[in-house]
Short mmCIF file of C-alpha atoms and ligand atoms in Angstrom, two decimals:
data_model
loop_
_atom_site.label_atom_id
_atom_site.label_comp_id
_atom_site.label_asym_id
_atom_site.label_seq_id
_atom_site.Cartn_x
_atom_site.Cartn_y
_atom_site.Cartn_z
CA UNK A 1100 8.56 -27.29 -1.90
CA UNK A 1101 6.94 -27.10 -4.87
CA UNK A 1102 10.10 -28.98 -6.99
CA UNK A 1103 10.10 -31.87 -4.53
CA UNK A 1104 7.50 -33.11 -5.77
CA UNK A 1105 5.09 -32.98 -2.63
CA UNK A 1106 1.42 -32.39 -4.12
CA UNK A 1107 0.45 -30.23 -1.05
CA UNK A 1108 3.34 -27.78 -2.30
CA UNK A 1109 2.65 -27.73 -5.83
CA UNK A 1110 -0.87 -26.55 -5.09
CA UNK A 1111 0.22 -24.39 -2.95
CA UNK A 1112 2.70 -22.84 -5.42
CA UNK A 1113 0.09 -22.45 -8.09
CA UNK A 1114 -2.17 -20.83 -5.58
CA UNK A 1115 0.42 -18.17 -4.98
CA UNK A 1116 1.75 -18.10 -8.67
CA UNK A 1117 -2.08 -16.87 -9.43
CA UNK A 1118 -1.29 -13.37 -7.93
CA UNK A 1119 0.75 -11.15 -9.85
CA UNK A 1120 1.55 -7.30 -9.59
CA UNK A 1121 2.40 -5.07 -7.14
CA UNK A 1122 -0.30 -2.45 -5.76
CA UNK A 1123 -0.05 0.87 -3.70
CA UNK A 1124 -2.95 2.41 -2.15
CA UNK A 1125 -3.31 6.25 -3.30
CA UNK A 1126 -4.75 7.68 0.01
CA UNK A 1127 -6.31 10.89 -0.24
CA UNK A 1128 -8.27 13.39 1.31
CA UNK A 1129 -10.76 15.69 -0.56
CA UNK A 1130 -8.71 14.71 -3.63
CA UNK A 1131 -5.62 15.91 -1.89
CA UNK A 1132 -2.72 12.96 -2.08
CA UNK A 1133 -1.16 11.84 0.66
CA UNK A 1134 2.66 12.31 0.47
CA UNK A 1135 3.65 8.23 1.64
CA UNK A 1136 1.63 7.15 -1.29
CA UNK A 1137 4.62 8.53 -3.45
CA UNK A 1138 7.11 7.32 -0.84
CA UNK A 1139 5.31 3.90 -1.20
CA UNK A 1140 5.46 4.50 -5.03
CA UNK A 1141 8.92 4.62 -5.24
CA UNK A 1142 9.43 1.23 -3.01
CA UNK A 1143 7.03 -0.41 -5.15
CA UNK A 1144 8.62 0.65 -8.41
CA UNK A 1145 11.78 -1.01 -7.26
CA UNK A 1146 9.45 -4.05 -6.29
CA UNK A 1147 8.07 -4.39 -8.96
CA UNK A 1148 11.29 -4.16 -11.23
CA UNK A 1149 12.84 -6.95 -9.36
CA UNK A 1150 9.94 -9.04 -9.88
CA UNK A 1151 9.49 -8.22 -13.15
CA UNK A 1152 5.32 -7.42 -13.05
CA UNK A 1153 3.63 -4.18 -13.38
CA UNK A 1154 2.93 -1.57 -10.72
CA UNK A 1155 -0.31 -0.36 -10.03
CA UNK A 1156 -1.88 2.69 -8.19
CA UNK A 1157 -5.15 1.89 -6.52
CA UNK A 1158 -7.09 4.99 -6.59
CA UNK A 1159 -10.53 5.33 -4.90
CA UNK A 1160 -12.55 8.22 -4.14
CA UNK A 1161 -14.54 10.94 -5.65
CA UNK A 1162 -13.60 13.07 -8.74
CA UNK A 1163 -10.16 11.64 -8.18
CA UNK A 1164 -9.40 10.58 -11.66
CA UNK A 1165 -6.37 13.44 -11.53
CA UNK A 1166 -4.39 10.80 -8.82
CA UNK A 1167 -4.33 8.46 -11.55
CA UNK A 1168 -1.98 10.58 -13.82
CA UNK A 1169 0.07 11.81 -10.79
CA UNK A 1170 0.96 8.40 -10.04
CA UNK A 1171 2.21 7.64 -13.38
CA UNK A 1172 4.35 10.40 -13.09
CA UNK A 1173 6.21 8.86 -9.75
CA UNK A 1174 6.30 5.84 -11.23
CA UNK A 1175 3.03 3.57 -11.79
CA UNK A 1176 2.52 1.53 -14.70
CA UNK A 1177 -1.30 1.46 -14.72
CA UNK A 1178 -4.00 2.81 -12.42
CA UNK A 1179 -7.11 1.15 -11.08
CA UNK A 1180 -9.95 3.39 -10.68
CA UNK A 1181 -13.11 3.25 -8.23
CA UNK A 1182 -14.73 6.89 -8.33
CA UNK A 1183 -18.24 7.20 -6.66
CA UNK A 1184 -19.73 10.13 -4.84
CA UNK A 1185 -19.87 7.68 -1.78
CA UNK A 1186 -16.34 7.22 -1.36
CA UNK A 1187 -16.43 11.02 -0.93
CA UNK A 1188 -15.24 10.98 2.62
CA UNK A 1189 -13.22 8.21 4.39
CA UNK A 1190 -15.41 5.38 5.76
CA UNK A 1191 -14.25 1.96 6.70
CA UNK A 1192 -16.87 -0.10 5.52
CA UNK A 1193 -16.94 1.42 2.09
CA UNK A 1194 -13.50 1.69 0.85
CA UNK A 1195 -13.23 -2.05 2.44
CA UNK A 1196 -15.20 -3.47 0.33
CA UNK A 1197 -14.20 -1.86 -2.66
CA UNK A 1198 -10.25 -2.63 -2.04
CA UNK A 1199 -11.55 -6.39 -1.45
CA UNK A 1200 -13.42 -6.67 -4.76
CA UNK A 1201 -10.78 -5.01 -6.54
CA UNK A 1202 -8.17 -7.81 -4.86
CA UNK A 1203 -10.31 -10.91 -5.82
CA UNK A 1204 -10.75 -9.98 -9.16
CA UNK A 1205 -7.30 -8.78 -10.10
CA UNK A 1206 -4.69 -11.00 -7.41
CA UNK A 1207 -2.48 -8.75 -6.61
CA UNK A 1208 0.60 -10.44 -5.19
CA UNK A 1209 1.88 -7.29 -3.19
CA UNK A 1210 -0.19 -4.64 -1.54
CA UNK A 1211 1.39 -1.33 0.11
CA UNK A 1212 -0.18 1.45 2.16
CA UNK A 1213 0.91 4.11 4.54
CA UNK A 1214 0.90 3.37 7.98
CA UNK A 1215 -1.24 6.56 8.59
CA UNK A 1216 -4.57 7.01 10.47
CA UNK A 1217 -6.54 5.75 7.74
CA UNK A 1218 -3.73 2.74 6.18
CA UNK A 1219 -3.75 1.36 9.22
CA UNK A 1220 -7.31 1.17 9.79
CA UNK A 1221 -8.15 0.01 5.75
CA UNK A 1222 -4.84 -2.44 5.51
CA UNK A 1223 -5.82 -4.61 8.96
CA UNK A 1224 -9.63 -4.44 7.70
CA UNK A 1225 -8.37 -5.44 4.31
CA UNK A 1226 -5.90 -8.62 5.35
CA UNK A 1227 -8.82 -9.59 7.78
CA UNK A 1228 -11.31 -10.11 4.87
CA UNK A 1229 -9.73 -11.68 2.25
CA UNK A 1230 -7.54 -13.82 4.77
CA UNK A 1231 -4.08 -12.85 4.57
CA UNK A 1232 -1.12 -11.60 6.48
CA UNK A 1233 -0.38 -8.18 7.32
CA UNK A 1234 3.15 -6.52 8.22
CA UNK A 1235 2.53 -2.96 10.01
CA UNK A 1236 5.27 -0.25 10.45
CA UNK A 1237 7.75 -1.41 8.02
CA UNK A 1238 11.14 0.05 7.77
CA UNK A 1239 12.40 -2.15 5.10
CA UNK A 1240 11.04 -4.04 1.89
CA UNK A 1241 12.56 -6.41 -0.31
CA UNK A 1242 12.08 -9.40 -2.50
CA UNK A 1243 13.87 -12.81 -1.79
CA UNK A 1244 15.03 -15.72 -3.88
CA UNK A 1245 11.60 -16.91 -3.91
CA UNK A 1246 10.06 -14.04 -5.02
CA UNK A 1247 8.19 -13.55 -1.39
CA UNK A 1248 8.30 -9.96 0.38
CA UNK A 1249 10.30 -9.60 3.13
CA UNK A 1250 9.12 -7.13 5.21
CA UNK A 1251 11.74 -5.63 8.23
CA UNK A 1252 10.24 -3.88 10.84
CA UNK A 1253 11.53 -2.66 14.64
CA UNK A 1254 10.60 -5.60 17.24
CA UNK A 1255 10.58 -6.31 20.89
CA UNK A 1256 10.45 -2.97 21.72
CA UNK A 1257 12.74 -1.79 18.46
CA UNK A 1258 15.77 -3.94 20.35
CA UNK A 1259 15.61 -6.24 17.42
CA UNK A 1260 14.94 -5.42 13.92
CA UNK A 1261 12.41 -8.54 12.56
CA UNK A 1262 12.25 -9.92 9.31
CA UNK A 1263 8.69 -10.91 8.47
CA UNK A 1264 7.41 -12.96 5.02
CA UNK A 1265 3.78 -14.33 4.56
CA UNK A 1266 4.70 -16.87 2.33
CA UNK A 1267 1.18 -19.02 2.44
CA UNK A 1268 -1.26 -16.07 1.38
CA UNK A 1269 -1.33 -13.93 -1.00
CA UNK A 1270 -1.32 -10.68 -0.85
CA UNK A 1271 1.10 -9.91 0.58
CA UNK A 1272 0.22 -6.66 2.58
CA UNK A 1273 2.47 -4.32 4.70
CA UNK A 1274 2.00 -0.52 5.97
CA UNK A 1275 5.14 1.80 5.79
CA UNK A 1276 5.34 4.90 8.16
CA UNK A 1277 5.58 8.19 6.11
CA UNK A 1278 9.06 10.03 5.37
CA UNK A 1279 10.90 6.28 6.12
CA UNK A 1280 11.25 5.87 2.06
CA UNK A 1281 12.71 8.24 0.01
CA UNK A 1282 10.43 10.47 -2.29
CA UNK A 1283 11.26 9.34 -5.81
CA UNK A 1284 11.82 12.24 -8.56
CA UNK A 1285 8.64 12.82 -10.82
CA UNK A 1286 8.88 12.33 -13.76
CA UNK A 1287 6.21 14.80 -16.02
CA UNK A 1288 4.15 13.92 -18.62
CA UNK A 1289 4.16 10.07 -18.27
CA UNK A 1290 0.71 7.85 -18.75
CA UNK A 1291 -0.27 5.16 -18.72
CA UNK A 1292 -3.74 3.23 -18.81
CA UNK A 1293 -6.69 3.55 -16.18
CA UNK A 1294 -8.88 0.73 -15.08
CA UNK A 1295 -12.30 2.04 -14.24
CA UNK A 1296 -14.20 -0.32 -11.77
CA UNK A 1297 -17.69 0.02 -10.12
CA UNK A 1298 -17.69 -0.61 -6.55
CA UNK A 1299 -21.15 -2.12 -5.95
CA UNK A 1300 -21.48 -0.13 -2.95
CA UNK A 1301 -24.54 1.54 -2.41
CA UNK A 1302 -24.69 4.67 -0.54
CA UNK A 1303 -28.09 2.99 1.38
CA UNK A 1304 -26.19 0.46 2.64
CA UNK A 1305 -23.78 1.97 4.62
CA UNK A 1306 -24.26 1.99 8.72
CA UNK A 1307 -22.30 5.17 8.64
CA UNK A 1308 -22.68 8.60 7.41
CA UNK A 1309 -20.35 11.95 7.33
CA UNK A 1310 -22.56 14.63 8.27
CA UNK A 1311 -19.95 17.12 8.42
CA UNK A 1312 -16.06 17.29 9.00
CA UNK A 1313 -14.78 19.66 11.02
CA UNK A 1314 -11.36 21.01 11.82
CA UNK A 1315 -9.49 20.23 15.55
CA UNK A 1316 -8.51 24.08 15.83
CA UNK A 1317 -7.14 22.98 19.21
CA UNK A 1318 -4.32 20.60 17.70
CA UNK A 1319 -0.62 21.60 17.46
CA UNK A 1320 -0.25 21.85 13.71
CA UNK A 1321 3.45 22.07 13.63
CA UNK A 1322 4.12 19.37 10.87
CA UNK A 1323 7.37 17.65 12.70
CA UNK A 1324 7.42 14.86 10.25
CA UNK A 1325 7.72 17.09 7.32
CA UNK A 1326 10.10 20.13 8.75
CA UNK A 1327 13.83 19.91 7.35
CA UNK A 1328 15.19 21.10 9.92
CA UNK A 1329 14.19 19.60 13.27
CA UNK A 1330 15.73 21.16 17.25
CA UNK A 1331 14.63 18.16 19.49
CA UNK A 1332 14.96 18.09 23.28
CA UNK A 1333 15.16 15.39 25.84
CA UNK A 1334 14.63 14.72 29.47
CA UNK A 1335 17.97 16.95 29.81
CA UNK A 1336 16.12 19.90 29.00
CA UNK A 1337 14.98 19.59 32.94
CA UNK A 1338 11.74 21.48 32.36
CA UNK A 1339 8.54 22.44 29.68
CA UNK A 1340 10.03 26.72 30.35
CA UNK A 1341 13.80 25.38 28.65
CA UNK A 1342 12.39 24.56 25.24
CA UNK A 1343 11.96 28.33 24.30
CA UNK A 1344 15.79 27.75 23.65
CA UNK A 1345 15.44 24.93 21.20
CA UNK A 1346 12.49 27.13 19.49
CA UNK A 1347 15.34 30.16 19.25
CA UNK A 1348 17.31 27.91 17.60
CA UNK A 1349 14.79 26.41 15.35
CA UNK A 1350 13.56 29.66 14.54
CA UNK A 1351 16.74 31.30 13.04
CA UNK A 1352 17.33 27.57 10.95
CA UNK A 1353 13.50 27.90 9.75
CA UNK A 1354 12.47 24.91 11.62
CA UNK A 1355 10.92 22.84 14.04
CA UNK A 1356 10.88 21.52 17.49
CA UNK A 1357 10.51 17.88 18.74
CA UNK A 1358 11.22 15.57 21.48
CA UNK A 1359 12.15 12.49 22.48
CA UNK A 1360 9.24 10.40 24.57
CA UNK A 1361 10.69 11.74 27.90
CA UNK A 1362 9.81 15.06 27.32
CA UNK A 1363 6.35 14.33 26.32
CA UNK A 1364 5.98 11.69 29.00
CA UNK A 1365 6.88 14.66 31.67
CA UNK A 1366 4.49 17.07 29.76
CA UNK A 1367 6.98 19.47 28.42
CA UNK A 1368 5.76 18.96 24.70
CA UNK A 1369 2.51 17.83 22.97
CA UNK A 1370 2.64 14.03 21.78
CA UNK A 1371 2.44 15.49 18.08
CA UNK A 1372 5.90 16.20 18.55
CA UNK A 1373 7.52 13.01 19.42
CA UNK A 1374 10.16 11.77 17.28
CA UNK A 1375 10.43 7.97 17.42
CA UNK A 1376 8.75 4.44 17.28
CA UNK A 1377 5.93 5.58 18.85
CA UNK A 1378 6.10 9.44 17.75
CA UNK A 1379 7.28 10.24 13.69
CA UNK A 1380 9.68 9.11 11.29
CA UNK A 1381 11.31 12.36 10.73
CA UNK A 1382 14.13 13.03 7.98
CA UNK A 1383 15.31 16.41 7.95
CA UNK A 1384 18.03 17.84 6.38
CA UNK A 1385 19.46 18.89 10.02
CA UNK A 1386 18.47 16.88 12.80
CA UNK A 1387 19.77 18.07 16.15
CA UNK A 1388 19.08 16.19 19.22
CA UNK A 1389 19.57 18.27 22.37
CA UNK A 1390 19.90 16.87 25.88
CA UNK A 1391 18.76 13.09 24.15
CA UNK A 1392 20.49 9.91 25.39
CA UNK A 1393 19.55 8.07 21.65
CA UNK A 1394 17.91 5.27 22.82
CA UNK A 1395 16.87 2.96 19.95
CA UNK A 1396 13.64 3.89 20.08
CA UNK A 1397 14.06 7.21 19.65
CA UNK A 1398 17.10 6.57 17.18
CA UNK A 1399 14.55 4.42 14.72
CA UNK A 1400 12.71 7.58 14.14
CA UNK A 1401 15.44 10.01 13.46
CA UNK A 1402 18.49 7.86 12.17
CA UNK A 1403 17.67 8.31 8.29
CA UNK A 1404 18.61 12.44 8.77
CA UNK A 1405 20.93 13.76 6.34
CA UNK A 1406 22.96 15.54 9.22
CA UNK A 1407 22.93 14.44 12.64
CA UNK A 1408 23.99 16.74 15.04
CA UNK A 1409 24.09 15.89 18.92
CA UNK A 1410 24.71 17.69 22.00
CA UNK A 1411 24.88 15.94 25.20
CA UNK A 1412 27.32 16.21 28.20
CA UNK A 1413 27.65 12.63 28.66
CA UNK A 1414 30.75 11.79 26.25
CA UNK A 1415 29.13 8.17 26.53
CA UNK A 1416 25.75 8.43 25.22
CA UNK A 1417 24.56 6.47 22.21
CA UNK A 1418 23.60 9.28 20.40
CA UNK A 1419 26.52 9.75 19.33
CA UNK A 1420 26.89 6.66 17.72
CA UNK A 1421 24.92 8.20 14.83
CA UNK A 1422 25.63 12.03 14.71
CA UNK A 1423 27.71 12.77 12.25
CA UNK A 1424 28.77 15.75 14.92
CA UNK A 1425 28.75 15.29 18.31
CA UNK A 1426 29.40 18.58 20.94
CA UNK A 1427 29.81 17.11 24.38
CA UNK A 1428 28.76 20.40 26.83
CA UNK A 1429 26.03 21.73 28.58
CA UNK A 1430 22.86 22.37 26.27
CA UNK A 1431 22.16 24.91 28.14
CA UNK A 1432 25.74 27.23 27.10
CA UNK A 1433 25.99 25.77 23.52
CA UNK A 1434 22.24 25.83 22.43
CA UNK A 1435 22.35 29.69 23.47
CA UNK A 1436 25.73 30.12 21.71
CA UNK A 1437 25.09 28.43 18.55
CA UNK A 1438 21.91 30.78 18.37
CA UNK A 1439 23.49 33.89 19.04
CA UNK A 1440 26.31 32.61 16.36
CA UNK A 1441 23.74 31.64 13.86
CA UNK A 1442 21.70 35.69 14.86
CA UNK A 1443 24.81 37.16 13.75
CA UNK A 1444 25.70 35.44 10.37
P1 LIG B 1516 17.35 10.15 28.85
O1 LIG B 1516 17.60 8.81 28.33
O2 LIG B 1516 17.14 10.30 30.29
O3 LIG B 1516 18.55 11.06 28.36
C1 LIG B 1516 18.74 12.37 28.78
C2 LIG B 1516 20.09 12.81 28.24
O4 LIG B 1516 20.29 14.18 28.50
C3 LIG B 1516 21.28 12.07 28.86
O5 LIG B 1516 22.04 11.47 27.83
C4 LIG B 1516 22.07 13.17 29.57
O6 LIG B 1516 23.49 12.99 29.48
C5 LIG B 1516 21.68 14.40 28.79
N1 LIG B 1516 21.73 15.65 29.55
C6 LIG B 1516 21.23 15.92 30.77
N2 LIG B 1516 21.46 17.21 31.12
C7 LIG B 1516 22.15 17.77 30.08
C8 LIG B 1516 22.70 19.06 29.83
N3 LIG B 1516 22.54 20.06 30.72
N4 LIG B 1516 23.34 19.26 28.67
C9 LIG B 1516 23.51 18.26 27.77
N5 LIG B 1516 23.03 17.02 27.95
C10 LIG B 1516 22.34 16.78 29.08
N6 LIG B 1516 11.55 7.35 23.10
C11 LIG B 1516 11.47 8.31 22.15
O7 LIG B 1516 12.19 9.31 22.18
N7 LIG B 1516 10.55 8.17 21.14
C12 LIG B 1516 9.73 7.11 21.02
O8 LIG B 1516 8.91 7.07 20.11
C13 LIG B 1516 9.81 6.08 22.01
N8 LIG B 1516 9.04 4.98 21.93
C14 LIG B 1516 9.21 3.98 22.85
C15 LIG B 1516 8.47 2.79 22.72
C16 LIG B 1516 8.66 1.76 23.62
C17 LIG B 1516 7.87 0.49 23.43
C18 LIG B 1516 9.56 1.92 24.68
C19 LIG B 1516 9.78 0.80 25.66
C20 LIG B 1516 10.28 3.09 24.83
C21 LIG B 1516 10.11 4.13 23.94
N9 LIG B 1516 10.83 5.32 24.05
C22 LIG B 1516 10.75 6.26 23.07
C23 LIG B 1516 11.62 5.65 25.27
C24 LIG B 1516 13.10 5.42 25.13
O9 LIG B 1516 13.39 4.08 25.46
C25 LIG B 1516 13.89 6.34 26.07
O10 LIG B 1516 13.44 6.14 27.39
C26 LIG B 1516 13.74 7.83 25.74
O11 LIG B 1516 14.00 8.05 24.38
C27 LIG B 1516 14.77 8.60 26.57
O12 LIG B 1516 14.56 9.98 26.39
P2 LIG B 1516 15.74 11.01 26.61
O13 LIG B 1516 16.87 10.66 25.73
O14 LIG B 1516 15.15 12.36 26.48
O15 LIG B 1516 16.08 10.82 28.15
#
């Protein structure tokens, strides 16, 4: 410890005092935002606040400047900049190097990004580089008594949940899934000043090009992790022909259907729909699980829904530990009734 008086510590302790500020990574596609940056916005506000530092949105990409101002209006204190035609499209090697310069030459002490496709290829690229720590697929952030992160996240399986600190290196760098933070309220018309930086990367450097993007037209494009109201089935559904009366059901309430990882493991749904630790993090206004035991890992991807609603035969099951109602009966003679009842209103 630093107030021991141990040398080793002290230098240590003004190593890590030399990063200050908490960062979120504004990931976007052809200028379009990606919702968990605002999620991650809202976390890092509260971050920040506790720390008492600024919070700044790292924005890269091209004609992008507009990302800037949204940010301030969900929360940011300042915005750092990096807009080149060659961060146009995605690439690895690009937006790696110009998220590394950007950390050497400001120290960041905190750096958040969404545990999407692209966060979770830039963050482990990122910690790699400039020799830090990375937390992936956190659930929970907070700040301890010695102003380190501490970063909770599903373990073992999700049978324990793990705290997690990287309290020798700084930053310190964690991915959150989307829709497991709360969207914080924007907040119009608020500014605040933008840092423009050159990248230094050349477009004739890079080992990869984007010739052309083109759309997977064969995907299921049923957006599970944004739907508010969410029909899931599980392996008591007893076949792929069943589901047409969870999508009934989730047709009269507007919504969606999903599964739990047995029902996707026996083919009945596309993996797209999988709620859980290795499916979404869903939060819908109505979640009900039909026919679903609740094991943990399918709980830790559902449990934040405003209404739970279970039906399951087995009186027992864990799911209905955490639905705020439970109906124990056969799916198949409720789902059908609460349809019909639902038809008629
Ligand atoms: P079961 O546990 O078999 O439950 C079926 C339920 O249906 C039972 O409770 C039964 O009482 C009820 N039932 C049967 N017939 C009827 C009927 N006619 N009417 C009413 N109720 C009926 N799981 C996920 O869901 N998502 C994940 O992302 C996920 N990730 C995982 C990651 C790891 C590393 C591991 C090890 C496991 C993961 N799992 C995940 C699997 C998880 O542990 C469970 O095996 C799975 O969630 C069980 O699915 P289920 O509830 O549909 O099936």
């Amino acid at each position: 410890d630093a107030e021991d008086g141990d040398p080793e510590a002290r230098a240590l302790a003004a190593k890590l005092a030399a990063y200050r500020g908490v960062w979120v990574f504004v990931e976007q596609t052809e200028g379009e935002p990606a919702r968990v940056s605002w999620e991650l916005m809202g976390k890092g506000r509260e971050l920040a606040d506790t720390l008492g530092v600024p919070l700044s949105a790292v924005v890269i990409g091209s004609h992008v400047e507009e990302l800037c101002y949204h940010s301030f209006c969900y929360g940011a204190d300042q915005a750092y900049l990096v807009d080149e035609p060659v961060f146009r499209h995605y690439r690895t090697e690009a937006y790696l190097k110009a998220v590394c310069r950007l950390i050497e030459n400001y120290q960041p002490e905190i750096v958040l990004m969404g545990a999407t496709g692209l966060g979770r290829d830039l963050a482990g690229a990122v910690a790699t580089v400039v020799g830090t720590g990375l937390t992936a697929d956190c659930t929970g952030l907070g700040i301890d008594d010695r102003r380190n992160l501490m970063q909770t996240r599903p373990a073992f399986g999700g049978n324990i949940m793990a705290t997690i600190m990287c309290d020798k290196f700084r930053p310190q760098m964690a991915t959150v899934r989307p829709h497991v933070m709360p969207l914080p309220e924007r907040v119009e018309g608020k500014s605040g000043p933008v840092i423009r930086v050159a990248s230094g990367v050349k477009e004739e450097e890079m080992l990869t090009k984007v010739l052309a993007v083109v759309s997977d037209r064969n995907r299921d494009h049923v957006d599970v992790a944004g739907a508010e109201f969410i029909v899931s089935g599980g392996r008591g559904m007893m076949g792929k022909e069943n589901f047409v009366l969870l999508q009934e059901l989730a047709d009269e309430l507007g919504g969606v259907v999903g599964a739990s990882r047995s029902a996707v493991d026996a083919g009945w749904m596309p993996h797209e729909r999988q709620v859980g630790q290795t499916g979404k993090t869903v939060r819908p206004k109505i979640y009900i699980a039909c026919g679903i035991s609740g094991a943990i890992q399918h709980l830790v991807g559902m449990q934040d829904s405003d209404l739970i609603i279970a039906i399951n035969r087995d009186p027992d099951a864990p799911i209905f530990e955490v639905a705020h109602l439970g109906i124990v009966g056969d799916l198949f003679q409720v789902v059908p009734a609460l349809t019909e009842r639902l038809r008629s209103l």
